[in-house]
C-alpha cells in the first residue's frame, strides 16, 4: 500500500509541477488545487498531447515501426491501444458497459481516420469520468475489471498509461523528424523554433 501511495504522489507531483509552478495572472499568492482539479488538469494536458500526436503523424506513417523488433507496434496500433484502454478504464469509472467490449481496436482499425475517431470517442467517454470527479467522490470505489479501486486511482491509471503511450508515440514522431506536440508548444512558448 505504501508503494502505491508513493507512486500516486509522485505522479501527482509530475502533473502538478508544470501546471502550478506560477500563480495564474502573475498574482502574489498561490491557489489551492484539490485532487479533482489536479486530475482534470492532468487529463486536459494528456488529451491535448495524444490528440495532437495522432493528428501530426501522416496517414502513410501510421504503419511505421521504429527498428526491426517483431513485437514493436506500428504507430496506428499504438494510438488504437490507448483508445481501447481508455474505453475500458473510463467506462468502469462511469459505471457503464464498455462500448468496445469484445473488440480489438489495435487489430480492427486500419486507417488514420478510424484510429483518430476511436481516440476521440474514447476521450468523450473519459471527459465524463474526469469532469464528474469531485474531491469528495474521488475516494469512492469504482469497478475496474474484477477489482474495485478508488475513482482517483482509476483516473490516475488513465493518466499514467496515456502519458506512457504519448512518450512512446513521441519516439515514432521523432524517427520521422516530426517534433512532438508538447515539445513544439514548449519551444513556441519560449520563442524558439523547431528542433
PDB file of C-alpha atoms in Angstrom:
ATOM      1  CA  UNK A   1       0.000   0.000   0.000  1.00  0.00           C
ATOM      2  CA  UNK A   2       2.864   2.387   0.791  1.00  0.00           C
ATOM      3  CA  UNK A   3       4.323   1.799  -2.662  1.00  0.00           C
ATOM      4  CA  UNK A   4       1.016   2.650  -4.365  1.00  0.00           C
ATOM      5  CA  UNK A   5       0.697   5.809  -2.261  1.00  0.00           C
ATOM      6  CA  UNK A   6       4.239   6.867  -3.155  1.00  0.00           C
ATOM      7  CA  UNK A   7       3.617   6.211  -6.858  1.00  0.00           C
ATOM      8  CA  UNK A   8       0.348   8.160  -6.860  1.00  0.00           C
ATOM      9  CA  UNK A   9       2.022  11.042  -5.011  1.00  0.00           C
ATOM     10  CA  UNK A  10       4.945  11.045  -7.473  1.00  0.00           C
ATOM     11  CA  UNK A  11       2.580  11.104 -10.443  1.00  0.00           C
ATOM     12  CA  UNK A  12       0.646  13.962  -8.867  1.00  0.00           C
ATOM     13  CA  UNK A  13       3.861  15.923  -8.424  1.00  0.00           C
ATOM     14  CA  UNK A  14       4.836  15.389 -12.061  1.00  0.00           C
ATOM     15  CA  UNK A  15       1.470  16.661 -13.300  1.00  0.00           C
ATOM     16  CA  UNK A  16       1.320  19.493 -10.814  1.00  0.00           C
ATOM     17  CA  UNK A  17       4.860  20.802 -11.211  1.00  0.00           C
ATOM     18  CA  UNK A  18       4.452  22.374 -14.634  1.00  0.00           C
ATOM     19  CA  UNK A  19       0.807  23.340 -14.382  1.00  0.00           C
ATOM     20  CA  UNK A  20       1.027  25.006 -10.998  1.00  0.00           C
ATOM     21  CA  UNK A  21       4.571  26.401 -10.906  1.00  0.00           C
ATOM     22  CA  UNK A  22       3.453  30.015 -11.166  1.00  0.00           C
ATOM     23  CA  UNK A  23       0.244  31.588  -9.898  1.00  0.00           C
ATOM     24  CA  UNK A  24      -2.198  32.470 -12.700  1.00  0.00           C
ATOM     25  CA  UNK A  25      -2.015  36.073 -13.836  1.00  0.00           C
ATOM     26  CA  UNK A  26       1.270  36.713 -12.030  1.00  0.00           C
ATOM     27  CA  UNK A  27      -0.535  37.222  -8.712  1.00  0.00           C
ATOM     28  CA  UNK A  28       1.233  37.325  -5.364  1.00  0.00           C
ATOM     29  CA  UNK A  29      -0.418  34.340  -3.697  1.00  0.00           C
ATOM     30  CA  UNK A  30      -0.826  30.784  -4.789  1.00  0.00           C
ATOM     31  CA  UNK A  31      -4.008  28.794  -5.117  1.00  0.00           C
ATOM     32  CA  UNK A  32      -5.075  25.513  -3.585  1.00  0.00           C
ATOM     33  CA  UNK A  33      -5.732  22.715  -6.040  1.00  0.00           C
ATOM     34  CA  UNK A  34      -7.648  19.703  -4.800  1.00  0.00           C
ATOM     35  CA  UNK A  35      -7.457  16.148  -6.048  1.00  0.00           C
ATOM     36  CA  UNK A  36     -10.236  16.554  -8.623  1.00  0.00           C
ATOM     37  CA  UNK A  37      -8.707  19.692 -10.138  1.00  0.00           C
ATOM     38  CA  UNK A  38      -5.288  18.037 -10.302  1.00  0.00           C
ATOM     39  CA  UNK A  39      -6.768  15.035 -12.113  1.00  0.00           C
ATOM     40  CA  UNK A  40      -8.723  17.250 -14.517  1.00  0.00           C
ATOM     41  CA  UNK A  41      -5.715  19.402 -15.386  1.00  0.00           C
ATOM     42  CA  UNK A  42      -3.517  16.371 -15.961  1.00  0.00           C
ATOM     43  CA  UNK A  43      -6.236  14.891 -18.163  1.00  0.00           C
ATOM     44  CA  UNK A  44      -6.642  18.066 -20.241  1.00  0.00           C
ATOM     45  CA  UNK A  45      -2.904  18.020 -20.965  1.00  0.00           C
ATOM     46  CA  UNK A  46      -2.925  14.311 -21.808  1.00  0.00           C
ATOM     47  CA  UNK A  47      -5.928  14.696 -24.120  1.00  0.00           C
ATOM     48  CA  UNK A  48      -4.285  17.595 -25.954  1.00  0.00           C
ATOM     49  CA  UNK A  49      -0.961  15.751 -26.337  1.00  0.00           C
ATOM     50  CA  UNK A  50      -2.374  12.445 -27.596  1.00  0.00           C
ATOM     51  CA  UNK A  51      -4.906  14.088 -29.918  1.00  0.00           C
ATOM     52  CA  UNK A  52      -2.249  16.312 -31.488  1.00  0.00           C
ATOM     53  CA  UNK A  53       0.227  13.435 -31.701  1.00  0.00           C
ATOM     54  CA  UNK A  54      -2.312  11.302 -33.592  1.00  0.00           C
ATOM     55  CA  UNK A  55      -3.082  14.199 -35.926  1.00  0.00           C
ATOM     56  CA  UNK A  56       0.574  15.115 -36.593  1.00  0.00           C
ATOM     57  CA  UNK A  57       1.607  11.697 -37.892  1.00  0.00           C
ATOM     58  CA  UNK A  58       0.877  11.460 -41.631  1.00  0.00           C
ATOM     59  CA  UNK A  59      -1.511   8.722 -42.788  1.00  0.00           C
ATOM     60  CA  UNK A  60       1.304   6.978 -44.694  1.00  0.00           C
ATOM     61  CA  UNK A  61       3.279   6.616 -41.451  1.00  0.00           C
ATOM     62  CA  UNK A  62       0.513   5.030 -39.386  1.00  0.00           C
ATOM     63  CA  UNK A  63       2.081   1.695 -40.353  1.00  0.00           C
ATOM     64  CA  UNK A  64       5.594   2.863 -39.357  1.00  0.00           C
ATOM     65  CA  UNK A  65       7.567   0.911 -36.732  1.00  0.00           C
ATOM     66  CA  UNK A  66      10.906   2.197 -35.414  1.00  0.00           C
ATOM     67  CA  UNK A  67      13.502  -0.556 -35.515  1.00  0.00           C
ATOM     68  CA  UNK A  68      13.127  -4.157 -36.569  1.00  0.00           C
ATOM     69  CA  UNK A  69      11.903  -5.828 -33.394  1.00  0.00           C
ATOM     70  CA  UNK A  70       8.912  -8.006 -34.238  1.00  0.00           C
ATOM     71  CA  UNK A  71       6.984  -7.023 -31.090  1.00  0.00           C
ATOM     72  CA  UNK A  72       7.034  -3.292 -31.828  1.00  0.00           C
ATOM     73  CA  UNK A  73       3.608  -1.979 -32.797  1.00  0.00           C
ATOM     74  CA  UNK A  74       3.087   0.274 -35.806  1.00  0.00           C
ATOM     75  CA  UNK A  75       2.158   3.850 -34.844  1.00  0.00           C
ATOM     76  CA  UNK A  76      -1.548   3.373 -35.625  1.00  0.00           C
ATOM     77  CA  UNK A  77      -1.735   0.427 -33.258  1.00  0.00           C
ATOM     78  CA  UNK A  78      -0.013   2.438 -30.518  1.00  0.00           C
ATOM     79  CA  UNK A  79      -2.759   5.075 -30.689  1.00  0.00           C
ATOM     80  CA  UNK A  80      -5.514   2.449 -31.037  1.00  0.00           C
ATOM     81  CA  UNK A  81      -4.097   0.748 -27.938  1.00  0.00           C
ATOM     82  CA  UNK A  82      -4.587   3.839 -25.784  1.00  0.00           C
ATOM     83  CA  UNK A  83      -8.121   4.305 -27.157  1.00  0.00           C
ATOM     84  CA  UNK A  84      -9.003   0.698 -26.343  1.00  0.00           C
ATOM     85  CA  UNK A  85      -7.589   1.038 -22.823  1.00  0.00           C
ATOM     86  CA  UNK A  86      -9.451   4.297 -22.200  1.00  0.00           C
ATOM     87  CA  UNK A  87     -12.766   2.762 -23.253  1.00  0.00           C
ATOM     88  CA  UNK A  88     -12.283   0.082 -20.607  1.00  0.00           C
ATOM     89  CA  UNK A  89     -10.940   2.342 -17.876  1.00  0.00           C
ATOM     90  CA  UNK A  90     -13.381   5.233 -18.245  1.00  0.00           C
ATOM     91  CA  UNK A  91     -16.489   3.085 -18.735  1.00  0.00           C
ATOM     92  CA  UNK A  92     -15.653   1.463 -15.378  1.00  0.00           C
ATOM     93  CA  UNK A  93     -15.309   4.870 -13.698  1.00  0.00           C
ATOM     94  CA  UNK A  94     -18.601   5.972 -15.271  1.00  0.00           C
ATOM     95  CA  UNK A  95     -20.317   2.742 -14.187  1.00  0.00           C
ATOM     96  CA  UNK A  96     -21.458   1.945 -17.736  1.00  0.00           C
ATOM     97  CA  UNK A  97     -20.728  -1.002 -20.028  1.00  0.00           C
ATOM     98  CA  UNK A  98     -17.621  -0.699 -22.176  1.00  0.00           C
ATOM     99  CA  UNK A  99     -18.924   0.218 -25.650  1.00  0.00           C
ATOM    100  CA  UNK A 100     -15.940  -1.589 -27.204  1.00  0.00           C
ATOM    101  CA  UNK A 101     -16.187  -4.749 -25.105  1.00  0.00           C
ATOM    102  CA  UNK A 102     -15.002  -7.716 -27.153  1.00  0.00           C
ATOM    103  CA  UNK A 103     -13.409  -5.550 -29.852  1.00  0.00           C
ATOM    104  CA  UNK A 104      -9.684  -5.438 -30.515  1.00  0.00           C
ATOM    105  CA  UNK A 105      -9.173  -1.944 -31.875  1.00  0.00           C
ATOM    106  CA  UNK A 106      -5.457  -2.474 -32.410  1.00  0.00           C
ATOM    107  CA  UNK A 107      -6.194  -5.152 -34.990  1.00  0.00           C
ATOM    108  CA  UNK A 108      -9.506  -3.864 -36.341  1.00  0.00           C
ATOM    109  CA  UNK A 109      -8.706  -0.221 -37.114  1.00  0.00           C
ATOM    110  CA  UNK A 110      -6.837   0.204 -40.371  1.00  0.00           C
ATOM    111  CA  UNK A 111      -6.801   3.899 -41.335  1.00  0.00           C
ATOM    112  CA  UNK A 112      -5.696   7.101 -39.642  1.00  0.00           C
ATOM    113  CA  UNK A 113      -9.287   8.369 -39.752  1.00  0.00           C
ATOM    114  CA  UNK A 114     -10.547   5.252 -37.942  1.00  0.00           C
ATOM    115  CA  UNK A 115      -7.848   5.470 -35.271  1.00  0.00           C
ATOM    116  CA  UNK A 116      -8.297   9.224 -34.705  1.00  0.00           C
ATOM    117  CA  UNK A 117     -12.076   8.749 -34.401  1.00  0.00           C
ATOM    118  CA  UNK A 118     -11.671   5.901 -31.880  1.00  0.00           C
ATOM    119  CA  UNK A 119      -9.269   8.038 -29.852  1.00  0.00           C
ATOM    120  CA  UNK A 120     -11.735  10.962 -29.882  1.00  0.00           C
ATOM    121  CA  UNK A 121     -14.605   8.651 -28.885  1.00  0.00           C
ATOM    122  CA  UNK A 122     -12.562   7.239 -26.007  1.00  0.00           C
ATOM    123  CA  UNK A 123     -11.782  10.771 -24.855  1.00  0.00           C
ATOM    124  CA  UNK A 124     -15.505  11.617 -24.969  1.00  0.00           C
ATOM    125  CA  UNK A 125     -16.114   8.759 -22.524  1.00  0.00           C
ATOM    126  CA  UNK A 126     -13.212   9.896 -20.353  1.00  0.00           C
ATOM    127  CA  UNK A 127     -14.403  13.528 -20.457  1.00  0.00           C
ATOM    128  CA  UNK A 128     -17.412  12.425 -18.404  1.00  0.00           C
ATOM    129  CA  UNK A 129     -15.296  10.392 -15.982  1.00  0.00           C
ATOM    130  CA  UNK A 130     -12.948  13.287 -15.260  1.00  0.00           C
ATOM    131  CA  UNK A 131     -15.457  16.163 -15.306  1.00  0.00           C
ATOM    132  CA  UNK A 132     -17.799  14.382 -12.879  1.00  0.00           C
ATOM    133  CA  UNK A 133     -14.988  13.789 -10.389  1.00  0.00           C
ATOM    134  CA  UNK A 134     -15.062  15.868  -7.225  1.00  0.00           C
ATOM    135  CA  UNK A 135     -12.763  15.914  -4.223  1.00  0.00           C
ATOM    136  CA  UNK A 136     -15.498  14.048  -2.365  1.00  0.00           C
ATOM    137  CA  UNK A 137     -16.221  11.251  -4.853  1.00  0.00           C
ATOM    138  CA  UNK A 138     -12.543  10.793  -5.795  1.00  0.00           C
ATOM    139  CA  UNK A 139     -12.166   8.443  -2.834  1.00  0.00           C
ATOM    140  CA  UNK A 140     -15.256   6.366  -3.628  1.00  0.00           C
ATOM    141  CA  UNK A 141     -14.739   2.887  -5.072  1.00  0.00           C
ATOM    142  CA  UNK A 142     -15.441   2.047  -8.715  1.00  0.00           C
ATOM    143  CA  UNK A 143     -15.177  -1.225 -10.636  1.00  0.00           C
ATOM    144  CA  UNK A 144     -12.041  -1.815 -12.662  1.00  0.00           C
ATOM    145  CA  UNK A 145     -12.272  -5.278 -14.146  1.00  0.00           C
ATOM    146  CA  UNK A 146     -12.834  -7.756 -11.315  1.00  0.00           C
ATOM    147  CA  UNK A 147     -11.482  -5.290  -8.732  1.00  0.00           C
ATOM    148  CA  UNK A 148     -12.664  -2.140  -7.026  1.00  0.00           C
ATOM    149  CA  UNK A 149     -10.327   0.846  -6.677  1.00  0.00           C
ATOM    150  CA  UNK A 150     -10.851   4.457  -5.731  1.00  0.00           C
ATOM    151  CA  UNK A 151     -12.044   6.684  -8.518  1.00  0.00           C
ATOM    152  CA  UNK A 152      -8.826   8.715  -8.152  1.00  0.00           C
ATOM    153  CA  UNK A 153      -6.661   5.600  -8.551  1.00  0.00           C
ATOM    154  CA  UNK A 154      -8.579   4.558 -11.673  1.00  0.00           C
ATOM    155  CA  UNK A 155      -8.227   8.016 -13.200  1.00  0.00           C
ATOM    156  CA  UNK A 156      -4.541   8.221 -12.326  1.00  0.00           C
ATOM    157  CA  UNK A 157      -4.242   4.904 -14.163  1.00  0.00           C
ATOM    158  CA  UNK A 158      -5.674   6.594 -17.267  1.00  0.00           C
ATOM    159  CA  UNK A 159      -3.165   9.437 -16.917  1.00  0.00           C
ATOM    160  CA  UNK A 160      -0.135   7.236 -16.286  1.00  0.00           C
ATOM    161  CA  UNK A 161      -0.921   4.858 -19.143  1.00  0.00           C
ATOM    162  CA  UNK A 162      -1.805   7.666 -21.539  1.00  0.00           C
ATOM    163  CA  UNK A 163       1.379   9.569 -20.779  1.00  0.00           C
ATOM    164  CA  UNK A 164       3.417   6.399 -21.254  1.00  0.00           C
ATOM    165  CA  UNK A 165       1.845   5.907 -24.674  1.00  0.00           C
ATOM    166  CA  UNK A 166       2.352   9.577 -25.545  1.00  0.00           C
ATOM    167  CA  UNK A 167       6.064   9.187 -24.777  1.00  0.00           C
ATOM    168  CA  UNK A 168       6.209   6.055 -26.909  1.00  0.00           C
ATOM    169  CA  UNK A 169       4.486   7.866 -29.772  1.00  0.00           C
ATOM    170  CA  UNK A 170       6.983  10.726 -29.476  1.00  0.00           C
ATOM    171  CA  UNK A 171       9.735   8.271 -30.434  1.00  0.00           C
ATOM    172  CA  UNK A 172       7.808   7.409 -33.594  1.00  0.00           C
ATOM    173  CA  UNK A 173       7.312  11.092 -34.448  1.00  0.00           C
ATOM    174  CA  UNK A 174      10.971  11.954 -33.874  1.00  0.00           C
ATOM    175  CA  UNK A 175      12.001   8.981 -36.020  1.00  0.00           C
ATOM    176  CA  UNK A 176      10.119  10.735 -38.824  1.00  0.00           C
ATOM    177  CA  UNK A 177      11.662  14.138 -37.977  1.00  0.00           C
ATOM    178  CA  UNK A 178       8.373  15.400 -36.530  1.00  0.00           C
ATOM    179  CA  UNK A 179       8.541  17.450 -33.322  1.00  0.00           C
ATOM    180  CA  UNK A 180       6.129  16.076 -30.674  1.00  0.00           C
ATOM    181  CA  UNK A 181       3.268  18.448 -29.793  1.00  0.00           C
ATOM    182  CA  UNK A 182       4.339  19.110 -26.190  1.00  0.00           C
ATOM    183  CA  UNK A 183       7.871  19.985 -27.299  1.00  0.00           C
ATOM    184  CA  UNK A 184       6.520  22.198 -30.057  1.00  0.00           C
ATOM    185  CA  UNK A 185       4.308  24.097 -27.592  1.00  0.00           C
ATOM    186  CA  UNK A 186       7.159  24.453 -25.122  1.00  0.00           C
ATOM    187  CA  UNK A 187       9.514  25.759 -27.805  1.00  0.00           C
ATOM    188  CA  UNK A 188       6.983  28.203 -29.200  1.00  0.00           C
ATOM    189  CA  UNK A 189       6.290  29.452 -25.679  1.00  0.00           C
ATOM    190  CA  UNK A 190       9.981  30.273 -25.325  1.00  0.00           C
ATOM    191  CA  UNK A 191      10.130  31.898 -28.745  1.00  0.00           C
ATOM    192  CA  UNK A 192      12.250  29.101 -30.203  1.00  0.00           C
ATOM    193  CA  UNK A 193      11.766  27.365 -33.488  1.00  0.00           C
ATOM    194  CA  UNK A 194      11.684  23.615 -34.171  1.00  0.00           C
ATOM    195  CA  UNK A 195      14.344  21.055 -33.281  1.00  0.00           C
TER     196      UNK A 195
END
